[in-house]
CSV table of C-alpha atoms and ligand atoms in Angstrom, one decimal:
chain,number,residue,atom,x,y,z
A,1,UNK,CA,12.7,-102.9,118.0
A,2,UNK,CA,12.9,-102.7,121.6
A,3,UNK,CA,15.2,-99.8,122.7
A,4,UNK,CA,16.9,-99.3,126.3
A,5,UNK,CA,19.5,-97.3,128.0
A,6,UNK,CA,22.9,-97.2,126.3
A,7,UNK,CA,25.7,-98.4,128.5
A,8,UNK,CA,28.9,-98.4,126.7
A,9,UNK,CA,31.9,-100.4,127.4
A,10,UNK,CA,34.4,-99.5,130.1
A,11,UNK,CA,37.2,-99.1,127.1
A,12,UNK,CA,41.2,-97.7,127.5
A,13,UNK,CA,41.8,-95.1,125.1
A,14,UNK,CA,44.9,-95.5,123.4
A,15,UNK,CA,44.5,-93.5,120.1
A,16,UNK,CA,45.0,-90.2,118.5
A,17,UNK,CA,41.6,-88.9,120.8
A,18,UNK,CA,39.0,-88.9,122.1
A,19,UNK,CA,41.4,-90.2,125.1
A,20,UNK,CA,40.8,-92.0,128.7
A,21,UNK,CA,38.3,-89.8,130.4
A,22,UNK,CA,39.3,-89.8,134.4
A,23,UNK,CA,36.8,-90.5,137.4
A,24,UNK,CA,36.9,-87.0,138.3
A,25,UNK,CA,36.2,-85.6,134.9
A,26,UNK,CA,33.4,-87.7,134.4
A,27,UNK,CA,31.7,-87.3,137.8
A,28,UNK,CA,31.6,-83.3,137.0
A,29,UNK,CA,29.9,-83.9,133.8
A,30,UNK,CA,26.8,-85.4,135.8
A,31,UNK,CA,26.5,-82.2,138.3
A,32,UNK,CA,23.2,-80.4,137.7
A,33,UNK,CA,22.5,-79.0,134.9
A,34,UNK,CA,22.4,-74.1,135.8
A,35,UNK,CA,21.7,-71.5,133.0
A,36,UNK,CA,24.3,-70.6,131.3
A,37,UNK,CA,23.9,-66.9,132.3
A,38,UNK,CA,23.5,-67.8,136.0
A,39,UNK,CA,26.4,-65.6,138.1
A,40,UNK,CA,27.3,-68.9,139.5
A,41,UNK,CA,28.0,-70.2,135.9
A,42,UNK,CA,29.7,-67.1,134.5
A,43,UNK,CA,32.5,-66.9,137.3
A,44,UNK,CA,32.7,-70.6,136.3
A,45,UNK,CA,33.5,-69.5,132.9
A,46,UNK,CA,36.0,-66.9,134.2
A,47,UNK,CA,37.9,-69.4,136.0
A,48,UNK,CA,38.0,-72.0,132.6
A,49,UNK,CA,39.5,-69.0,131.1
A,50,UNK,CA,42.1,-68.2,133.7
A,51,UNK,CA,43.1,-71.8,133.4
A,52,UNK,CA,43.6,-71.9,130.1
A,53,UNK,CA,45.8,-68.9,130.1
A,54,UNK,CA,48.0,-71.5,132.6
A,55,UNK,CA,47.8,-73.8,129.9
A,56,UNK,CA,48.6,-71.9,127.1
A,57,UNK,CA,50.8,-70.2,128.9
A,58,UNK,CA,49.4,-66.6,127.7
A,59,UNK,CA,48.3,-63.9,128.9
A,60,UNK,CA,46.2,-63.0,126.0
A,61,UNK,CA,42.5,-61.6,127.4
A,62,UNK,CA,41.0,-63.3,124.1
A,63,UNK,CA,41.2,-67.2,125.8
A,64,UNK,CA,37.9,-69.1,125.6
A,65,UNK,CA,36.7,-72.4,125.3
A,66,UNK,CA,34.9,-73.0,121.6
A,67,UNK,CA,31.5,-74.8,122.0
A,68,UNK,CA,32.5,-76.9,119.2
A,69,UNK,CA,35.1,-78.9,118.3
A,70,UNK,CA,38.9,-78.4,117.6
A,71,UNK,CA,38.2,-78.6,113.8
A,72,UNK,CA,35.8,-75.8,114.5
A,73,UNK,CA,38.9,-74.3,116.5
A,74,UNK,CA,41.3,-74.4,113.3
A,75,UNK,CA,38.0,-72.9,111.3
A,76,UNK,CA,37.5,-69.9,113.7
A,77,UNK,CA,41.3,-69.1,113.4
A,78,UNK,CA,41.2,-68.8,109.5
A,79,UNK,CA,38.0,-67.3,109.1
A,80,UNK,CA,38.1,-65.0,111.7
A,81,UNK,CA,41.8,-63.5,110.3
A,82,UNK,CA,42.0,-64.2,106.7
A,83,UNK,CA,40.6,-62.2,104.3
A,84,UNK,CA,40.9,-63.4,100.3
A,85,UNK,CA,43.3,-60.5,99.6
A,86,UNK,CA,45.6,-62.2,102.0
A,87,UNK,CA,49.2,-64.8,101.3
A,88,UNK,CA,49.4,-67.6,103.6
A,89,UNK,CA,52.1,-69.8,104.3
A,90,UNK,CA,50.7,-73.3,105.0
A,91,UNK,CA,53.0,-76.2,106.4
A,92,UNK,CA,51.8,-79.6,105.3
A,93,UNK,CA,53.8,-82.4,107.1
A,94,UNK,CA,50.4,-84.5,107.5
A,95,UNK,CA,46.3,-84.9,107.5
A,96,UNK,CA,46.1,-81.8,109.7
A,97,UNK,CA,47.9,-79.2,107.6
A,98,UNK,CA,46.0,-80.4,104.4
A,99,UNK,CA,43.1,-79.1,106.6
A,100,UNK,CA,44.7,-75.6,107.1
A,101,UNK,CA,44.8,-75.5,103.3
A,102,UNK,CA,41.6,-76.0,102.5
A,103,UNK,CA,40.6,-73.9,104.9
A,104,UNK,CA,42.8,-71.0,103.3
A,105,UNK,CA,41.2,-71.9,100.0
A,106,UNK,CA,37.5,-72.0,101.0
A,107,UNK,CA,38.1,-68.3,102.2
A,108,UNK,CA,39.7,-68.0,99.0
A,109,UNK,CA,42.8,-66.2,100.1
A,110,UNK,CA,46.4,-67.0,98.2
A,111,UNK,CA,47.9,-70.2,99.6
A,112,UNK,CA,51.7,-71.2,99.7
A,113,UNK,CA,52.3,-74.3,100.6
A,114,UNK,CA,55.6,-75.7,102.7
A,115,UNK,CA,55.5,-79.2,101.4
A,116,UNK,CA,56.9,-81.4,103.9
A,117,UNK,CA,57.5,-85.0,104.3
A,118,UNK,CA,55.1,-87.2,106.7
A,119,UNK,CA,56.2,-88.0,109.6
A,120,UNK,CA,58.7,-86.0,110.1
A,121,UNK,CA,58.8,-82.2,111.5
A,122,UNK,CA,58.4,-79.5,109.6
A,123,UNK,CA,61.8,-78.0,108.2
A,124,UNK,CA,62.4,-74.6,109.2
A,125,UNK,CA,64.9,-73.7,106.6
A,126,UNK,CA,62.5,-74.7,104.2
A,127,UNK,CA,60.1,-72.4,106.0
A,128,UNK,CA,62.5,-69.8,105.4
A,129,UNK,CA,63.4,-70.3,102.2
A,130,UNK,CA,59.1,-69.9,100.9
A,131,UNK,CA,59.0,-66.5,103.2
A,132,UNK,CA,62.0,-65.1,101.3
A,133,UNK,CA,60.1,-65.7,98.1
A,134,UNK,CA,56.7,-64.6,99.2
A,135,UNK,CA,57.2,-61.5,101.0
A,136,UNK,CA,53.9,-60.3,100.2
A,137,UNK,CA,52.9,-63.2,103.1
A,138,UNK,CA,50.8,-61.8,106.2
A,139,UNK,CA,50.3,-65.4,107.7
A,140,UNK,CA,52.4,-68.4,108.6
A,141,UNK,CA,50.5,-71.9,109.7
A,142,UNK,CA,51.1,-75.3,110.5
A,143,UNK,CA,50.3,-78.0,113.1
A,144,UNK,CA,52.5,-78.2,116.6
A,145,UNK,CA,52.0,-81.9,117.0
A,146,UNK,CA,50.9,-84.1,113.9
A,147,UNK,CA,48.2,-86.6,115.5
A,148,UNK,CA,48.3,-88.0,111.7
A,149,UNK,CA,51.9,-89.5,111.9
A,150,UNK,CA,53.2,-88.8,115.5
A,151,UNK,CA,55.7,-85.9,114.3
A,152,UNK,CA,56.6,-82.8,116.8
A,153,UNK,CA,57.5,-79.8,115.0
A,154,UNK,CA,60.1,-77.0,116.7
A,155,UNK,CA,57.1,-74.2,116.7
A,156,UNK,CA,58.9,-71.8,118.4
A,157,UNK,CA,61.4,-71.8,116.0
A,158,UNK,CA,59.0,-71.5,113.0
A,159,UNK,CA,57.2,-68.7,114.8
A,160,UNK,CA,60.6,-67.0,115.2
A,161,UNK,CA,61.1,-67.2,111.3
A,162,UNK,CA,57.3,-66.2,110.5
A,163,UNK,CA,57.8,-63.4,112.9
A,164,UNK,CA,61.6,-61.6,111.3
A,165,UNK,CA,59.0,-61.7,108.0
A,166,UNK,CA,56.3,-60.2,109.5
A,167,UNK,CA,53.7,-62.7,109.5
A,168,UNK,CA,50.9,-63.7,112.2
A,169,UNK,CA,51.1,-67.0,113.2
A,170,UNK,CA,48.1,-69.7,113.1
A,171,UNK,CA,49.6,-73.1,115.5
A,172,UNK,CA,47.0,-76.2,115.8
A,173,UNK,CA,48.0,-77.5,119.5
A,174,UNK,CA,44.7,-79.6,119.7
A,175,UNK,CA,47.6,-82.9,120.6
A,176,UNK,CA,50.1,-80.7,122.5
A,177,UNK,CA,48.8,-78.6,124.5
A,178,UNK,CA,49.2,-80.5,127.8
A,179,UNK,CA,51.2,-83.2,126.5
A,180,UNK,CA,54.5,-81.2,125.2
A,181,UNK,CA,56.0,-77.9,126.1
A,182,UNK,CA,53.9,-75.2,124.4
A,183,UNK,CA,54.4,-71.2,125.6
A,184,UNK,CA,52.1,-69.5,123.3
A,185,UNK,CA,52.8,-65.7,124.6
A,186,UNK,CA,57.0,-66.7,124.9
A,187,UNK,CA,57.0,-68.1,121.1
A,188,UNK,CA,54.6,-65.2,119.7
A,189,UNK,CA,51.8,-67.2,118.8
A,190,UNK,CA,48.9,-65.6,117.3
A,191,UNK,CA,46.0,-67.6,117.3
A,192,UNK,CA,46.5,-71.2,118.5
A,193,UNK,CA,43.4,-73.9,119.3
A,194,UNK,CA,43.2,-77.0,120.7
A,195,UNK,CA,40.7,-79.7,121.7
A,196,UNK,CA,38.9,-81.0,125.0
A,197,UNK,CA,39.9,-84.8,124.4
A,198,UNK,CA,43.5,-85.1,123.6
A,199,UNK,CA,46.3,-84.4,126.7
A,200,UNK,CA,43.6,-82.7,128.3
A,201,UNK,CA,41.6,-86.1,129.1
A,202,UNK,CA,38.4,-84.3,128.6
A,203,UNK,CA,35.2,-85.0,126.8
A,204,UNK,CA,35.2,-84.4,123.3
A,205,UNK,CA,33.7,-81.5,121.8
A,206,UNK,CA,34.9,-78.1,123.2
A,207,UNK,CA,38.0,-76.2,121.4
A,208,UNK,CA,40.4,-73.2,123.8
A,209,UNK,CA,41.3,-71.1,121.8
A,210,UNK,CA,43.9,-68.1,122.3
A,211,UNK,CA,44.1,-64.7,120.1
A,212,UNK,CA,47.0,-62.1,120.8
A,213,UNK,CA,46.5,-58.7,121.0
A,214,UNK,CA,47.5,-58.0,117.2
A,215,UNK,CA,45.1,-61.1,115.8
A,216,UNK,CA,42.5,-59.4,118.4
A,217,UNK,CA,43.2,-56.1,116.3
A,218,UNK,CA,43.3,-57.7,112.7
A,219,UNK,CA,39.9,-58.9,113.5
A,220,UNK,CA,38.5,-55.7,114.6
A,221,UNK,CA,40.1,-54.1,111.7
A,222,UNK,CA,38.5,-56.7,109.0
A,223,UNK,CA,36.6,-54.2,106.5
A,224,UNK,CA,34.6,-57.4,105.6
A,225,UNK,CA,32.3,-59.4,107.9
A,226,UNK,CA,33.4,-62.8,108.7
A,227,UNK,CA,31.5,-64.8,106.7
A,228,UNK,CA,30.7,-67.7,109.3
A,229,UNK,CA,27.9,-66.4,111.7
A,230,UNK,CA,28.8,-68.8,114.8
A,231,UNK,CA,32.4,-68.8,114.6
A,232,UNK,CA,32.4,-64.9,114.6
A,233,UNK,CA,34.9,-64.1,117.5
A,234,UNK,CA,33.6,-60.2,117.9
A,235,UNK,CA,30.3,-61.8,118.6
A,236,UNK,CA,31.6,-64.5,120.9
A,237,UNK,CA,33.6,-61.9,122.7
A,238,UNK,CA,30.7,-60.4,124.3
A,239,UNK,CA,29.5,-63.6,125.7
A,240,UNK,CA,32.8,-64.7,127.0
A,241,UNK,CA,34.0,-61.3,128.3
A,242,UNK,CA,31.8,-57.8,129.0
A,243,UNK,CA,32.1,-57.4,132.9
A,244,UNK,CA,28.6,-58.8,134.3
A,245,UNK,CA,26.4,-57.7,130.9
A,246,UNK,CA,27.2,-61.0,128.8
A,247,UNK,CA,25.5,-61.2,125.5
A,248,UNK,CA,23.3,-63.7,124.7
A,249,UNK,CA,25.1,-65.5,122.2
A,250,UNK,CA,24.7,-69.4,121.6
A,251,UNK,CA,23.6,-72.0,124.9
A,252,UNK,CA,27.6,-73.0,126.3
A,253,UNK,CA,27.9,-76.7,126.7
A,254,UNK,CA,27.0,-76.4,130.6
A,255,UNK,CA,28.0,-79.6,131.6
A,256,UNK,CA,31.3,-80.0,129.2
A,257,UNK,CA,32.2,-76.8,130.8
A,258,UNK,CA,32.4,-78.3,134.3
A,259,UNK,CA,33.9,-81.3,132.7
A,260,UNK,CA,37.0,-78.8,131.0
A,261,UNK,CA,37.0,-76.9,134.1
A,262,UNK,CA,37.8,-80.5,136.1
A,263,UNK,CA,40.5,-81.4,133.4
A,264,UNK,CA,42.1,-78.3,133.8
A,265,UNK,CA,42.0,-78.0,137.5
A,266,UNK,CA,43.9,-81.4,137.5
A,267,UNK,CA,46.2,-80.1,134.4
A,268,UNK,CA,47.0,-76.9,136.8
A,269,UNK,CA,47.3,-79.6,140.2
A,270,UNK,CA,50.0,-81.9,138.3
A,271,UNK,CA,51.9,-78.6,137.4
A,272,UNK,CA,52.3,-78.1,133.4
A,273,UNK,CA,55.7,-79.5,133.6
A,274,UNK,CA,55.4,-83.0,135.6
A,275,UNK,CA,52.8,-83.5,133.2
A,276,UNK,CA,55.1,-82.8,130.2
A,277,UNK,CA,57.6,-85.3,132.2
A,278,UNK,CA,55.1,-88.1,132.6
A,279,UNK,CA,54.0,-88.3,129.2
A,280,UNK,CA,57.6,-88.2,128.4
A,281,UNK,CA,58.7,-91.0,130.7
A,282,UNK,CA,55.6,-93.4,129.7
A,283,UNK,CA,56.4,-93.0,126.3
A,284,UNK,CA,59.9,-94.2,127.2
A,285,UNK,CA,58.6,-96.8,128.7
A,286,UNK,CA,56.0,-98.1,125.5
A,287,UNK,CA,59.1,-97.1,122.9
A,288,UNK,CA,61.0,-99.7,124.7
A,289,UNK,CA,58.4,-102.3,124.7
A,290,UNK,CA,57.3,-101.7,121.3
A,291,UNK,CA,61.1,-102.0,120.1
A,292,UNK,CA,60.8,-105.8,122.2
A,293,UNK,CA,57.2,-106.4,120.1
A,294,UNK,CA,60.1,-105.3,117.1
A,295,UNK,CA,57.9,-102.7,116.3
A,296,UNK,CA,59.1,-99.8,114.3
A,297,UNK,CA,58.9,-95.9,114.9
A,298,UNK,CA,58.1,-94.2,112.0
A,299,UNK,CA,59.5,-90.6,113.1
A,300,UNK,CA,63.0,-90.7,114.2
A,301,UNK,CA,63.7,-90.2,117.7
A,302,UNK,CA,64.6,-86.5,117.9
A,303,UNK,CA,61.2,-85.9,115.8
A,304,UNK,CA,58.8,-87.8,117.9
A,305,UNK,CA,55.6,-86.5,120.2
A,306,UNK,CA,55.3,-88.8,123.6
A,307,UNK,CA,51.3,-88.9,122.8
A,308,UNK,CA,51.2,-90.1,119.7
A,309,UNK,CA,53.4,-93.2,118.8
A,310,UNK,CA,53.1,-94.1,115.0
A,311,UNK,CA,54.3,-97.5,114.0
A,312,UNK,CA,54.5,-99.5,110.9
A,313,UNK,CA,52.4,-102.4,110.7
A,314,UNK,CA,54.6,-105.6,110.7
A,315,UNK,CA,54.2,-107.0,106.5
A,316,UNK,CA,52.0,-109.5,106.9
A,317,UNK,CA,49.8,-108.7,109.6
A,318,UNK,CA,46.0,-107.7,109.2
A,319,UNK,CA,45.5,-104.2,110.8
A,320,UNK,CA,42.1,-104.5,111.5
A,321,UNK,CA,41.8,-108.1,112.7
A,322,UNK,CA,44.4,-106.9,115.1
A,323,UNK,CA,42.7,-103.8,116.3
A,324,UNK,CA,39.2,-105.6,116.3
A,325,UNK,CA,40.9,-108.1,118.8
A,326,UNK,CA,42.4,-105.6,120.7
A,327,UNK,CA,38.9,-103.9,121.4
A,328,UNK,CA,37.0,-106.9,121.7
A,329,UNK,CA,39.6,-109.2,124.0
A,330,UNK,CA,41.3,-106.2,126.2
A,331,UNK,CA,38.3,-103.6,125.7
A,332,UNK,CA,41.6,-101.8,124.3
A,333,UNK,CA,41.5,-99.0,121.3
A,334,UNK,CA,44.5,-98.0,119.6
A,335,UNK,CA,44.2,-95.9,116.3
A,336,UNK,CA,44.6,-96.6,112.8
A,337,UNK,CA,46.6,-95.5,110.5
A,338,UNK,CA,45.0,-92.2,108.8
A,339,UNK,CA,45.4,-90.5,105.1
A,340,UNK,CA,48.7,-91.8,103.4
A,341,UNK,CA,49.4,-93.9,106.6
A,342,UNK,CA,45.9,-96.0,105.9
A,343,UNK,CA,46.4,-99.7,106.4
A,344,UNK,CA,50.0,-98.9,107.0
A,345,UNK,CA,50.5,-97.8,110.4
A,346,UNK,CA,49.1,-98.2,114.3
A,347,UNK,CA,48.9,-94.7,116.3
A,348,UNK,CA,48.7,-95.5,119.7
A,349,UNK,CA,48.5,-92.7,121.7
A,350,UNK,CA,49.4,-91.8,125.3
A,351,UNK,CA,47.2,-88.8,126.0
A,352,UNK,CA,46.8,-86.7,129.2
A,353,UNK,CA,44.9,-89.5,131.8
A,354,UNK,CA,46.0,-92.4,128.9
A,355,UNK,CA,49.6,-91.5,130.2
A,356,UNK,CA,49.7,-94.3,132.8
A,357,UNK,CA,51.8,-97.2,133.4
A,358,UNK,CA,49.3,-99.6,134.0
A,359,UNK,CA,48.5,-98.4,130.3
A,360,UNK,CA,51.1,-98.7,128.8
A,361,UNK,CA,51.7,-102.7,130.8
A,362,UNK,CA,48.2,-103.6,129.2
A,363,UNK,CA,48.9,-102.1,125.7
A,364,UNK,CA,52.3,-104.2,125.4
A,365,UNK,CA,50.9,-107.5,126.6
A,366,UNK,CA,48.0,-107.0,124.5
A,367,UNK,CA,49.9,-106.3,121.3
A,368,UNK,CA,52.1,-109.0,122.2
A,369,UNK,CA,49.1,-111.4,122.1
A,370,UNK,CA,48.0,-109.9,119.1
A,371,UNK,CA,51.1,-109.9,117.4
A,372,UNK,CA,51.8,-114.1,118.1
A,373,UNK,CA,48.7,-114.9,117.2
A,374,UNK,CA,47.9,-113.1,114.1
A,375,UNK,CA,51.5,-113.1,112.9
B,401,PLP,C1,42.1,-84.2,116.6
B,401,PLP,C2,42.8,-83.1,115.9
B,401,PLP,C3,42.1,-82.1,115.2
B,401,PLP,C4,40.6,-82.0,115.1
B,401,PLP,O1,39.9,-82.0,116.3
B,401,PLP,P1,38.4,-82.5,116.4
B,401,PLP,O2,38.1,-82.3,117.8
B,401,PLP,O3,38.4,-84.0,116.0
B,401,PLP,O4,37.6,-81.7,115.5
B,401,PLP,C5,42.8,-81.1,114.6
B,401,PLP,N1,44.2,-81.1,114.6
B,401,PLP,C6,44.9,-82.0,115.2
B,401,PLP,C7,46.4,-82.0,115.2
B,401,PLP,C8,44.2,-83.1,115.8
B,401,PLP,O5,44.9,-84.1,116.4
């Protein structure tokens, strides 16, 4: 076997993440290389937070960045603040809420599920309705933006309804933060997470995550020890905060940081807003198109995220031969369908750097091909 470099393909990213990695991003990923206690790294680190309290909108002191991914985000959220004498409320409307569940039940606290239909939002009455019949709940949870079917749920109101029943609330943002409006401290979220390589247009593998002040104290007051060493926030505390004496805790990501720090520093340059209203408008733009392909939405209008567009394979058509083409004539990747949406739908996603126009040009024309010659 005769082994070289590998160079990989200069692909658009149009699926549910990792997504279109900008220029910029990518050129701050290749700087050299510090310790990750050198001063010169650690005010680095003090500025990624500061940015992501912009993002998150929060003021909460517990904001880092999660050497890990945004599953390990959702993880550090649970096993950090549930203990198994604990009620949580789950809200399953797709892939990523089964996760919470399981999550809930490998710490082997009570779950209560909000069963919900996919690809549509989560229903706040129903919400309601669970709470009133579980009032020994201490937690709410469920997904912001369903990357598994393109659905948007109303999370402030469901953290409104979790909060008049006193419950914490757990939000998985790893699609919207950047892409949709999200105001963590504004909506009383508790412990939110999210990922490097969705809206943000980052690198994969680095999670933000966010703790309020009470999920700061319910974690301090645990009687128990977390049970995951690494995902331990009271330990990664000290290495992300402690005024100048920071604790040797695990080697950050060096370079990935400077990558995040980029993506943000762009986020915080567009302004949180104009980038809510460009991925609103270029989703616009591909609904339109796709309706001329005669594709067809799968979440109703009101319901829908502007990064994620899930629609229903056309009968007849082979998914895969059409998203093998796609890659391998226009070097363009859209996503498949995933868990009860296998075989059955196309997610094509317009995230962070992805949101472009000369995007979403290339994904219609290339569909359109697709479409006349496969169909
Ligand atoms: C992508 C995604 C995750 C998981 O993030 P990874 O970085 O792949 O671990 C979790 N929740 C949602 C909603 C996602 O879209």
């Amino acid at each position: 076997m005769s082994l070289s470099s590998f160079i990989p393909p200069q692909r658009t990213l149009m699926g549910p993440g990792p997504s279109d990695v900008s220029a910029r991003v990518l050129s701050a990923l290749a700087r050299p290389t510090i310790g990750h206690l050198d001063p010169l790294f650690v005010s680095m680190m003090d500025e990624v937070k500061a940015l992501l309290q912009y993002a998150f909108q929060t003021k909460n002191e517990f904001t880092i960045a999660l050497s890990a991914p945004g599953s390990a985000g959702m993880e550090a959220c649970f096993v950090n603040l549930i203990t198994p004498e604990d009620t949580v409320v789950v809200c399953r409307n797709g892939v990523f809420g089964a996760r919470m569940i399981e999550n809930v039940e490998r710490i082997g606290a009570k779950c209560v599920i909000v069963d919900g239909t996919w690809g549509r939002a989560v229903d706040a009455q129903q919400l309601e309705r669970k709470l009133q019949k579980h009032p020994e709940a201490r937690f709410v949870a469920f997904v912001h933006a369903e990357t598994s079917t393109g659905a948007l749920s109303d999370a402030k109101a469901l953290c409104e309804i979790a909060k008049a029943h006193n419950c914490l609330t757990i939000v998985d943002a790893v699609t919207s933060l950047g892409g949709v409006e999200l105001a963590v401290d504004e909506w009383q979220i508790d412990a939110v997470y999210s990922g490097s390589q969705k809206c943000l247009s980052c690198v994969p593998g680095i999670s933000p995550i966010s703790f309020s002040e009470q999920a700061v104290e319910v974690i301090k007051n645990r009687k128990s020890p977390v049970p995951s060493w690494f995902l331990d926030q009271s330990l990664v505390m000290a290495y992300w905060s402690g005024e100048g004496k920071r604790a040797y805790h695990h080697t950050a990501p060096v370079n990935s940081l400077y990558a995040l720090h980029e993506a943000l520093l762009i986020l915080k340059e567009e302004g949180l807003e104009n980038s809510w209203a460009r991925h609103k408008a270029q989703h616009q733009k591909l609904a339109t198109g796709l309706a001329n392909l005669g594709l067809e939405f799968i979440v109703p209008a009101a319901e829908r995220l502007p990064q994620l567009n899930a629609v229903t394979i056309p009968k007849g058509i082979d998914d895969a031969k059409v998203r093998a083409y796609l890659l391998n004539e226009y070097n363009l990747e859209i996503g498949a369908g995933l868990g009860a949406f296998a075989g059955e739908a196309w997610r094509i996603g317009l995230m962070g750097h992805a949101a472009r126009s000369e995007n979403v040009a290339l994904c219609l024309a290339a569909l359109k091909d697709a479409l006349a010659k496969f169909g």
